[in-house]
mmCIF file of C-alpha atoms in Angstrom:
data_model
loop_
_atom_site.group_PDB
_atom_site.id
_atom_site.type_symbol
_atom_site.label_atom_id
_atom_site.label_comp_id
_atom_site.label_asym_id
_atom_site.label_seq_id
_atom_site.Cartn_x
_atom_site.Cartn_y
_atom_site.Cartn_z
ATOM 1 C CA UNK A 600 -6.212 -7.268 -24.024
ATOM 2 C CA UNK A 601 -8.408 -6.384 -20.908
ATOM 3 C CA UNK A 602 -10.263 -3.137 -22.129
ATOM 4 C CA UNK A 603 -13.197 -1.111 -20.470
ATOM 5 C CA UNK A 604 -14.683 1.911 -22.718
ATOM 6 C CA UNK A 605 -16.732 4.201 -21.232
ATOM 7 C CA UNK A 606 -18.999 6.755 -22.710
ATOM 8 C CA UNK A 607 -22.233 8.767 -22.115
ATOM 9 C CA UNK A 608 -20.643 11.807 -20.061
ATOM 10 C CA UNK A 609 -21.437 15.710 -20.457
ATOM 11 C CA UNK A 610 -22.590 18.577 -19.109
ATOM 12 C CA UNK A 611 -26.121 18.034 -17.386
ATOM 13 C CA UNK A 612 -28.228 20.430 -15.395
ATOM 14 C CA UNK A 613 -28.836 19.969 -11.514
ATOM 15 C CA UNK A 614 -31.897 17.778 -11.086
ATOM 16 C CA UNK A 615 -31.611 16.365 -14.455
ATOM 17 C CA UNK A 616 -30.536 12.459 -15.593
ATOM 18 C CA UNK A 617 -27.536 10.797 -17.289
ATOM 19 C CA UNK A 618 -26.684 7.444 -18.284
ATOM 20 C CA UNK A 619 -23.233 6.421 -18.584
ATOM 21 C CA UNK A 620 -21.907 3.068 -20.401
ATOM 22 C CA UNK A 621 -19.251 1.185 -20.599
ATOM 23 C CA UNK A 622 -17.960 -1.310 -23.031
ATOM 24 C CA UNK A 623 -16.018 -4.441 -21.922
ATOM 25 C CA UNK A 624 -13.560 -6.465 -24.022
ATOM 26 C CA UNK A 625 -10.769 -9.040 -23.479
ATOM 27 C CA UNK A 626 -12.475 -10.861 -20.774
ATOM 28 C CA UNK A 627 -15.284 -13.173 -19.994
ATOM 29 C CA UNK A 628 -17.452 -10.282 -18.692
ATOM 30 C CA UNK A 629 -20.264 -12.067 -16.952
ATOM 31 C CA UNK A 630 -17.493 -13.612 -14.410
ATOM 32 C CA UNK A 631 -17.061 -10.670 -12.990
ATOM 33 C CA UNK A 632 -18.377 -8.127 -10.416
ATOM 34 C CA UNK A 633 -18.236 -4.519 -11.780
ATOM 35 C CA UNK A 634 -17.789 -1.180 -10.375
ATOM 36 C CA UNK A 635 -18.139 2.304 -10.738
ATOM 37 C CA UNK A 636 -15.740 4.662 -9.231
ATOM 38 C CA UNK A 637 -15.548 8.611 -9.473
ATOM 39 C CA UNK A 638 -13.099 11.471 -8.839
ATOM 40 C CA UNK A 639 -13.950 14.734 -8.588
ATOM 41 C CA UNK A 640 -11.782 17.558 -9.929
ATOM 42 C CA UNK A 641 -8.490 17.679 -8.106
ATOM 43 C CA UNK A 642 -9.558 15.260 -5.561
ATOM 44 C CA UNK A 643 -9.537 11.633 -4.208
ATOM 45 C CA UNK A 644 -11.452 8.071 -5.588
ATOM 46 C CA UNK A 645 -14.973 7.623 -4.161
ATOM 47 C CA UNK A 646 -16.884 4.259 -4.777
ATOM 48 C CA UNK A 647 -20.138 4.847 -6.411
ATOM 49 C CA UNK A 648 -21.770 1.535 -7.317
ATOM 50 C CA UNK A 649 -21.082 -2.306 -7.652
ATOM 51 C CA UNK A 650 -22.876 -5.089 -9.230
ATOM 52 C CA UNK A 651 -22.452 -8.921 -8.688
ATOM 53 C CA UNK A 652 -21.599 -10.940 -11.891
ATOM 54 C CA UNK A 653 -24.736 -12.185 -12.296
ATOM 55 C CA UNK A 654 -26.214 -8.968 -11.778
ATOM 56 C CA UNK A 655 -28.530 -10.001 -8.912
ATOM 57 C CA UNK A 656 -27.466 -7.538 -6.370
ATOM 58 C CA UNK A 657 -26.136 -4.262 -6.572
ATOM 59 C CA UNK A 658 -24.470 -2.253 -3.610
ATOM 60 C CA UNK A 659 -24.107 1.681 -3.148
ATOM 61 C CA UNK A 660 -22.708 4.255 -0.549
ATOM 62 C CA UNK A 661 -25.370 6.372 1.003
ATOM 63 C CA UNK A 662 -24.474 9.217 -1.195
ATOM 64 C CA UNK A 663 -25.620 7.922 -4.313
ATOM 65 C CA UNK A 664 -28.163 5.573 -2.765
ATOM 66 C CA UNK A 665 -31.518 6.156 -4.255
ATOM 67 C CA UNK A 666 -30.536 8.063 -7.108
ATOM 68 C CA UNK A 667 -28.122 5.983 -8.963
ATOM 69 C CA UNK A 668 -28.499 2.524 -10.330
ATOM 70 C CA UNK A 669 -25.836 0.218 -11.583
ATOM 71 C CA UNK A 670 -26.800 -2.770 -14.248
ATOM 72 C CA UNK A 671 -25.513 -4.640 -16.662
ATOM 73 C CA UNK A 672 -26.774 -6.420 -20.035
ATOM 74 C CA UNK A 673 -24.153 -9.133 -20.534
ATOM 75 C CA UNK A 674 -25.381 -10.103 -24.157
ATOM 76 C CA UNK A 675 -23.690 -6.784 -25.105
ATOM 77 C CA UNK A 676 -20.674 -6.822 -22.470
ATOM 78 C CA UNK A 677 -22.019 -3.604 -21.361
ATOM 79 C CA UNK A 678 -22.173 -1.895 -17.932
ATOM 80 C CA UNK A 679 -24.563 0.990 -17.131
ATOM 81 C CA UNK A 680 -24.774 3.578 -14.507
ATOM 82 C CA UNK A 681 -28.113 5.756 -14.250
ATOM 83 C CA UNK A 682 -27.993 8.734 -12.752
ATOM 84 C CA UNK A 683 -30.849 10.622 -11.591
ATOM 85 C CA UNK A 684 -31.324 13.962 -9.483
ATOM 86 C CA UNK A 685 -27.932 14.822 -10.223
ATOM 87 C CA UNK A 686 -26.130 17.572 -8.002
ATOM 88 C CA UNK A 687 -23.109 19.775 -8.342
ATOM 89 C CA UNK A 688 -21.233 17.730 -6.025
ATOM 90 C CA UNK A 689 -21.723 14.470 -8.329
ATOM 91 C CA UNK A 690 -19.373 16.477 -10.814
ATOM 92 C CA UNK A 691 -16.556 14.052 -11.534
ATOM 93 C CA UNK A 692 -14.966 11.513 -13.951
ATOM 94 C CA UNK A 693 -16.561 8.241 -13.427
ATOM 95 C CA UNK A 694 -14.421 5.066 -14.161
ATOM 96 C CA UNK A 695 -15.632 1.745 -14.992
ATOM 97 C CA UNK A 696 -13.501 -1.031 -13.096
ATOM 98 C CA UNK A 697 -13.573 -4.626 -12.969
ATOM 99 C CA UNK A 698 -13.321 -6.725 -9.696
ATOM 100 C CA UNK A 699 -10.631 -8.962 -9.478
ATOM 101 C CA UNK A 700 -12.278 -12.495 -10.111
ATOM 102 C CA UNK A 701 -9.997 -14.552 -7.766
ATOM 103 C CA UNK A 702 -9.281 -12.148 -4.938
ATOM 104 C CA UNK A 703 -12.059 -10.180 -4.112
ATOM 105 C CA UNK A 704 -14.616 -8.037 -6.600
ATOM 106 C CA UNK A 705 -13.402 -4.529 -4.419
ATOM 107 C CA UNK A 706 -10.028 -5.300 -5.749
ATOM 108 C CA UNK A 707 -10.389 -3.194 -8.779
ATOM 109 C CA UNK A 708 -7.822 -4.541 -11.617
ATOM 110 C CA UNK A 709 -9.063 -3.221 -14.603
ATOM 111 C CA UNK A 710 -9.825 0.476 -15.187
ATOM 112 C CA UNK A 711 -11.370 2.475 -18.088
ATOM 113 C CA UNK A 712 -10.219 5.984 -19.000
ATOM 114 C CA UNK A 713 -13.143 7.819 -17.620
ATOM 115 C CA UNK A 714 -16.176 9.649 -18.468
ATOM 116 C CA UNK A 715 -16.586 13.069 -17.402
ATOM 117 C CA UNK A 716 -19.824 14.189 -15.788
ATOM 118 C CA UNK A 717 -20.207 18.305 -15.211
ATOM 119 C CA UNK A 718 -23.636 19.134 -13.272
ATOM 120 C CA UNK A 719 -24.044 22.823 -13.620
ATOM 121 C CA UNK A 720 -26.670 25.046 -14.443
ATOM 122 C CA UNK B 523 -17.530 3.682 6.967
ATOM 123 C CA UNK B 524 -13.881 3.107 7.410
ATOM 124 C CA UNK B 525 -11.856 6.203 7.187
ATOM 125 C CA UNK B 526 -8.454 5.710 5.469
ATOM 126 C CA UNK B 527 -5.758 8.804 5.984
ATOM 127 C CA UNK B 528 -2.126 8.737 3.770
ATOM 128 C CA UNK B 529 0.692 10.598 5.160
ATOM 129 C CA UNK B 530 2.527 12.964 2.704
ATOM 130 C CA UNK B 531 5.932 12.494 0.909
ATOM 131 C CA UNK B 532 8.705 15.220 1.523
ATOM 132 C CA UNK B 533 8.654 15.743 -2.251
ATOM 133 C CA UNK B 534 10.427 15.918 -4.628
ATOM 134 C CA UNK B 535 12.036 12.207 -4.216
ATOM 135 C CA UNK B 536 15.822 12.297 -5.707
ATOM 136 C CA UNK B 537 15.825 9.755 -8.849
ATOM 137 C CA UNK B 538 17.494 6.560 -7.298
ATOM 138 C CA UNK B 539 16.249 7.132 -3.579
ATOM 139 C CA UNK B 540 13.646 5.166 -1.731
ATOM 140 C CA UNK B 541 10.179 6.352 -0.789
ATOM 141 C CA UNK B 542 7.898 5.205 1.641
ATOM 142 C CA UNK B 543 4.292 6.084 1.598
ATOM 143 C CA UNK B 544 2.030 5.631 4.802
ATOM 144 C CA UNK B 545 -1.453 4.885 5.096
ATOM 145 C CA UNK B 546 -3.646 4.338 7.996
ATOM 146 C CA UNK B 547 -7.265 3.102 8.739
ATOM 147 C CA UNK B 548 -9.621 3.670 11.389
ATOM 148 C CA UNK B 549 -10.470 0.169 12.016
ATOM 149 C CA UNK B 550 -8.111 -3.204 11.575
ATOM 150 C CA UNK B 551 -8.315 -4.429 8.055
ATOM 151 C CA UNK B 552 -7.210 -8.111 8.986
ATOM 152 C CA UNK B 553 -9.962 -10.527 8.378
ATOM 153 C CA UNK B 554 -10.629 -13.615 10.401
ATOM 154 C CA UNK B 555 -8.879 -15.408 7.297
ATOM 155 C CA UNK B 556 -5.494 -14.006 8.414
ATOM 156 C CA UNK B 557 -5.681 -11.823 5.409
ATOM 157 C CA UNK B 558 -5.408 -7.898 5.235
ATOM 158 C CA UNK B 559 -7.962 -6.127 2.994
ATOM 159 C CA UNK B 560 -5.804 -3.350 1.959
ATOM 160 C CA UNK B 561 -4.813 -2.358 -1.625
ATOM 161 C CA UNK B 562 -2.655 0.190 -3.347
ATOM 162 C CA UNK B 563 -3.030 1.961 -6.586
ATOM 163 C CA UNK B 564 -0.827 4.458 -8.415
ATOM 164 C CA UNK B 565 -2.668 7.355 -10.769
ATOM 165 C CA UNK B 566 0.299 8.604 -13.140
ATOM 166 C CA UNK B 567 -0.787 12.139 -14.348
ATOM 167 C CA UNK B 568 -3.187 12.114 -16.700
ATOM 168 C CA UNK B 569 -3.953 8.427 -16.520
ATOM 169 C CA UNK B 570 -6.472 6.207 -14.676
ATOM 170 C CA UNK B 571 -5.720 4.623 -11.675
ATOM 171 C CA UNK B 572 -3.891 0.816 -11.871
ATOM 172 C CA UNK B 573 -3.529 -1.661 -9.265
ATOM 173 C CA UNK B 574 -0.319 -2.048 -7.636
ATOM 174 C CA UNK B 575 -0.606 -4.064 -4.334
ATOM 175 C CA UNK B 576 -3.589 -6.110 -3.070
ATOM 176 C CA UNK B 577 -3.992 -8.183 0.300
ATOM 177 C CA UNK B 578 -1.542 -5.797 1.730
ATOM 178 C CA UNK B 579 1.746 -7.032 -0.212
ATOM 179 C CA UNK B 580 0.581 -9.094 -2.904
ATOM 180 C CA UNK B 581 2.048 -7.464 -6.411
ATOM 181 C CA UNK B 582 -0.666 -6.930 -9.217
ATOM 182 C CA UNK B 583 0.435 -8.701 -12.545
ATOM 183 C CA UNK B 584 3.471 -6.997 -14.267
ATOM 184 C CA UNK B 585 4.334 -4.680 -11.161
ATOM 185 C CA UNK B 586 7.891 -4.234 -10.248
ATOM 186 C CA UNK B 587 9.417 -5.909 -7.783
ATOM 187 C CA UNK B 588 10.726 -1.896 -6.677
ATOM 188 C CA UNK B 589 6.996 -1.743 -4.664
ATOM 189 C CA UNK B 590 6.433 -3.586 -1.862
ATOM 190 C CA UNK B 591 3.735 -3.466 0.745
ATOM 191 C CA UNK B 592 4.050 -3.834 4.346
ATOM 192 C CA UNK B 593 2.191 -3.129 7.581
ATOM 193 C CA UNK B 594 -0.422 -4.524 10.328
ATOM 194 C CA UNK B 595 -3.722 -3.887 11.584
ATOM 195 C CA UNK B 596 -4.121 -0.325 11.179
ATOM 196 C CA UNK B 597 -0.790 0.801 9.842
ATOM 197 C CA UNK B 598 0.798 0.494 6.493
ATOM 198 C CA UNK B 599 3.378 1.495 4.150
ATOM 199 C CA UNK B 600 3.995 1.196 0.465
ATOM 200 C CA UNK B 601 7.487 1.343 -0.429
ATOM 201 C CA UNK B 602 9.207 2.068 -3.641
ATOM 202 C CA UNK B 603 12.960 1.505 -4.079
ATOM 203 C CA UNK B 604 15.132 3.196 -6.295
ATOM 204 C CA UNK B 605 12.317 5.709 -7.757
ATOM 205 C CA UNK B 606 11.977 5.828 -11.365
ATOM 206 C CA UNK B 607 10.520 9.024 -13.531
ATOM 207 C CA UNK B 608 7.491 6.043 -14.323
ATOM 208 C CA UNK B 609 6.857 6.290 -10.628
ATOM 209 C CA UNK B 610 5.304 9.633 -10.347
ATOM 210 C CA UNK B 611 1.983 10.330 -9.711
ATOM 211 C CA UNK B 612 -0.390 9.960 -7.249
ATOM 212 C CA UNK B 613 -0.835 7.083 -4.781
ATOM 213 C CA UNK B 614 -3.807 5.733 -3.202
ATOM 214 C CA UNK B 615 -4.533 3.008 -0.594
ATOM 215 C CA UNK B 616 -8.209 1.633 -0.160
ATOM 216 C CA UNK B 617 -9.643 -0.870 2.115
ATOM 217 C CA UNK B 618 -12.060 -3.647 1.230
ATOM 218 C CA UNK B 619 -12.886 -5.211 4.477
ATOM 219 C CA UNK B 620 -16.205 -3.450 3.902
ATOM 220 C CA UNK B 621 -17.538 -1.334 1.213
ATOM 221 C CA UNK B 622 -14.185 0.220 -0.349
ATOM 222 C CA UNK B 623 -13.160 3.671 0.969
ATOM 223 C CA UNK B 624 -9.650 5.451 -0.440
ATOM 224 C CA UNK B 625 -7.096 7.333 1.317
ATOM 225 C CA UNK B 626 -7.038 11.166 -0.009
ATOM 226 C CA UNK B 627 -3.820 10.188 -2.050
ATOM 227 C CA UNK B 628 -0.179 10.731 -1.746
ATOM 228 C CA UNK B 629 1.891 12.868 -4.659
ATOM 229 C CA UNK B 630 5.283 11.375 -5.571
ATOM 230 C CA UNK B 631 7.534 14.170 -7.500
ATOM 231 C CA UNK B 632 10.536 13.361 -9.098
ATOM 232 C CA UNK B 633 13.813 15.398 -8.254
#
């Protein structure tokens, strides 16, 4: 069974940093692109970051570019999201997702339960 | 960025009736390979989203055949035939022709 388990969420002050982790199981981790998606309270879904299966390339929207860094440790089967210079608008539940290997990396066919991040003073 | 716009449902939907959810994109999602880069997800109350349909009309593994996707270019529809209690939640369309963007969501409530 495919499982993605996020951790590392919490309350953080504006301007500070936080690092999320996502441990994967039930599939060959290094065969898949991985993506972080976030959802602000009561709002819709927003793409945050993606990383290739090799870890050689990563992609971000303008809203987080230069502040967030996605990375992976295939030996630990773990995906990370380093979030710096956090703003109140970064408050959201962050989902770790797997890109469908045979369709497209941006077809998210498995989702974690989410990690809640609140940015507030 | 490609903007995705979803329509609302005339909630609540009577159990056993069909429901159609619309989604519009600001740019055609038809790729040169003749595939349409449009997905649908369902987020049940208190749960994470799950993939329902990809490439416009292909159901994901384990998804009921009561769900069907259709449309072309910039206008798309997710049809749910014979709505059941387990279908309640928020439905999102998503394009992946470019970096992914999602519609604002359409809530389905059951009568």
